[in-house]
Coordinates of C-alpha atoms in Angstrom, one line a residue:
M1 CA -16.2 0.6 13.3
D2 CA -16.8 3.2 10.5
A3 CA -15.7 2.0 7.1
D4 CA -15.5 3.6 3.6
A5 CA -13.7 3.3 0.3
R6 CA -13.4 5.1 -3.0
F7 CA -13.6 3.2 -6.3
S8 CA -13.7 4.0 -10.0
H9 CA -17.2 3.8 -11.5
C10 CA -16.4 0.3 -12.9
R11 CA -15.0 -0.8 -9.5
R12 CA -11.9 -2.3 -11.1
Y13 CA -9.9 0.4 -9.3
R14 CA -9.9 1.2 -5.6
Y15 CA -8.2 4.5 -4.8
A16 CA -8.7 4.7 -1.0
L17 CA -10.0 2.7 1.9
W18 CA -10.6 3.9 5.5
R19 CA -11.4 2.3 8.8
R20 CA -12.1 4.4 12.0
W21 CA -12.6 2.7 15.4
A22 CA -11.6 5.5 17.9
P23 CA -10.7 9.2 18.0
G24 CA -7.1 10.0 17.3
P25 CA -4.6 10.1 14.5
Q26 CA -4.8 8.0 11.4
V27 CA -2.0 5.8 9.9
L28 CA -1.7 5.3 6.2
F29 CA -0.5 2.0 4.7
I30 CA 0.6 2.2 1.1
L31 CA 0.3 -1.3 -0.3
L32 CA 0.9 -2.9 -3.8
N33 CA -2.6 -3.2 -5.1
P34 CA -6.2 -3.6 -3.8
A35 CA -7.6 -7.1 -3.6
S36 CA -11.1 -7.8 -2.2
A37 CA -11.5 -5.3 0.7
D38 CA -14.2 -2.7 0.1
E39 CA -16.6 -0.5 2.1
V40 CA -17.9 -3.4 4.1
R41 CA -15.4 -6.3 4.0
D42 CA -11.8 -6.6 5.1
D43 CA -9.3 -8.9 3.4
P44 CA -6.3 -10.5 5.2
T45 CA -4.0 -7.6 4.4
V46 CA -6.3 -5.0 5.7
R47 CA -6.9 -7.0 8.8
R48 CA -3.2 -7.2 9.4
C49 CA -2.8 -3.4 8.8
L50 CA -5.7 -2.8 11.3
G51 CA -3.8 -4.9 13.9
F52 CA -0.7 -2.8 13.4
A53 CA -2.6 0.5 13.6
R54 CA -4.4 -0.5 16.8
A55 CA -1.2 -1.9 18.4
W56 CA 0.6 1.4 17.7
G57 CA -2.2 3.4 19.3
Y58 CA -3.9 4.9 16.2
G59 CA -7.6 5.6 15.9
G60 CA -7.9 5.1 12.2
L61 CA -6.5 3.4 9.2
A62 CA -6.2 4.6 5.6
V63 CA -5.0 2.4 2.7
A64 CA -3.7 3.6 -0.6
N65 CA -1.9 1.5 -3.2
V66 CA 1.0 1.8 -5.7
F67 CA -1.4 0.4 -8.3
A68 CA -5.1 1.0 -8.0
R69 CA -6.1 -1.9 -10.2
R70 CA -7.9 -4.6 -8.1
C71 CA -6.2 -8.0 -8.5
A72 CA -6.3 -11.2 -6.5
S73 CA -2.5 -11.4 -6.2
G74 CA 0.8 -9.7 -7.0
A75 CA 1.4 -12.4 -9.6
E76 CA -1.8 -11.5 -11.4
L77 CA -0.8 -7.8 -11.3
A78 CA 2.6 -8.7 -12.9
R79 CA 0.8 -10.6 -15.7
L80 CA -1.4 -7.6 -16.3
A81 CA 1.6 -5.2 -16.4
A82 CA 2.6 -6.8 -19.8
S83 CA -0.8 -6.2 -21.4
L84 CA -2.1 -2.9 -19.9
P85 CA 0.8 -1.1 -18.1
E86 CA -0.9 2.3 -17.9
G87 CA -4.1 0.7 -16.8
L88 CA -2.6 -0.6 -13.6
I89 CA -2.0 2.7 -11.9
G90 CA -5.5 4.2 -12.2
A91 CA -6.4 7.7 -13.4
G92 CA -6.9 9.2 -9.9
N93 CA -4.5 7.1 -7.9
D94 CA -1.7 9.6 -7.3
R95 CA -4.1 12.3 -6.3
W96 CA -5.7 10.0 -3.7
L97 CA -2.4 8.8 -2.5
L98 CA -1.2 12.4 -1.9
R99 CA -4.5 13.3 -0.1
L100 CA -4.3 10.3 2.3
Y101 CA -0.6 11.0 2.9
A102 CA -1.4 14.6 3.9
E103 CA -4.3 13.5 6.1
S104 CA -2.3 10.9 8.0
Q105 CA 0.1 11.3 10.9
L106 CA 2.2 8.2 9.9
A107 CA 2.7 6.7 6.4
V108 CA 3.9 3.1 6.1
A109 CA 5.2 1.8 2.8
A110 CA 4.4 -1.9 2.5
W111 CA 4.3 -2.9 -1.2
G112 CA 7.0 -5.5 -1.5
N113 CA 9.3 -6.1 -4.5
R114 CA 6.6 -5.9 -7.1
G115 CA 6.2 -2.2 -6.3
R116 CA 9.2 -1.8 -8.7
L117 CA 7.0 -2.7 -11.7
L118 CA 6.8 0.3 -14.1
G119 CA 9.0 2.3 -11.8
R120 CA 6.2 2.9 -9.3
S121 CA 8.3 2.4 -6.1
R122 CA 10.6 5.2 -7.0
A123 CA 7.6 7.4 -8.1
V124 CA 5.7 6.9 -4.9
R125 CA 8.8 7.5 -2.8
T126 CA 9.0 10.9 -4.6
L127 CA 5.4 11.7 -4.0
A128 CA 5.5 10.7 -0.3
P129 CA 9.1 11.2 0.9
E130 CA 8.6 10.7 4.6
L131 CA 7.8 7.0 4.7
Q132 CA 8.2 4.3 7.3
C133 CA 8.3 0.6 6.7
L134 CA 8.0 -2.8 8.5
G135 CA 11.4 -3.9 7.2
V136 CA 12.9 -4.2 3.7
T137 CA 13.5 -7.0 1.2
R138 CA 16.9 -7.8 -0.2
L139 CA 16.1 -5.4 -3.0
G140 CA 15.5 -2.6 -0.6
E141 CA 11.7 -2.5 -1.0
P142 CA 9.3 -2.2 1.9
R143 CA 8.0 -5.6 3.2
H144 CA 4.4 -6.5 2.8
P145 CA 2.4 -6.7 6.1
L146 CA 1.6 -10.4 5.7
Y147 CA 5.2 -11.3 5.6
V148 CA 6.4 -9.8 8.9
P149 CA 5.5 -10.8 12.5
A150 CA 2.3 -9.2 13.8
T151 CA 4.4 -7.6 16.6
S152 CA 6.6 -5.7 14.2
G153 CA 7.3 -2.0 14.7
Y154 CA 8.1 0.5 12.0
R155 CA 11.3 2.2 10.9
R156 CA 12.3 4.8 8.4
L157 CA 12.3 3.7 4.8
G158 CA 15.6 4.7 3.1
P159 CA 15.9 5.8 -0.6
A160 CA 15.3 3.3 -3.4
Q161 CA 18.2 1.1 -4.2
R162 CA 19.6 0.8 -7.7
S163 CA 19.9 -2.9 -8.4
R164 CA 21.1 -5.1 -11.2
R165 CA 18.6 -7.7 -10.0
L166 CA 15.4 -7.4 -11.9
D167 CA 13.5 -10.2 -10.3
P168 CA 10.6 -8.6 -8.4
D169 CA 9.9 -11.9 -6.7
A170 CA 13.3 -12.0 -4.9
R171 CA 12.8 -12.0 -1.1

């Protein structure tokens, strides 16, 4: 399998990740934030996305994120949002997201409720309007790949919902 990734010089931000195992189209997953996956290693979320991409007949996977800042968890990301909000997105993140979106035949939003932090869910839906998802949360956000069955298919992601509920942890 061919593997590659693009990071900031300090490696605190990952802008893009690719895996290619066969000829054919590429699927893009837009996740919340990068964790430990890099040019060599896959983390559990990337492994799950690979499983979906293969099951759906794709030959490659690209991964972008709503926030490019590498964090071990969404909870850590939420804590960082209070101290360095602009520093979560990453300087080149939207540029990479648009590039991967243009290069992919299918784009799957999968960032969960925390994608609402700093208004990013709405911003990304504007940048990439033709998104699919694996299902939606009660807040109308696209479900994360680790929280759906491995046999899930994809469906169109509707517009962002306006909600009085502000709890990004609500399922």
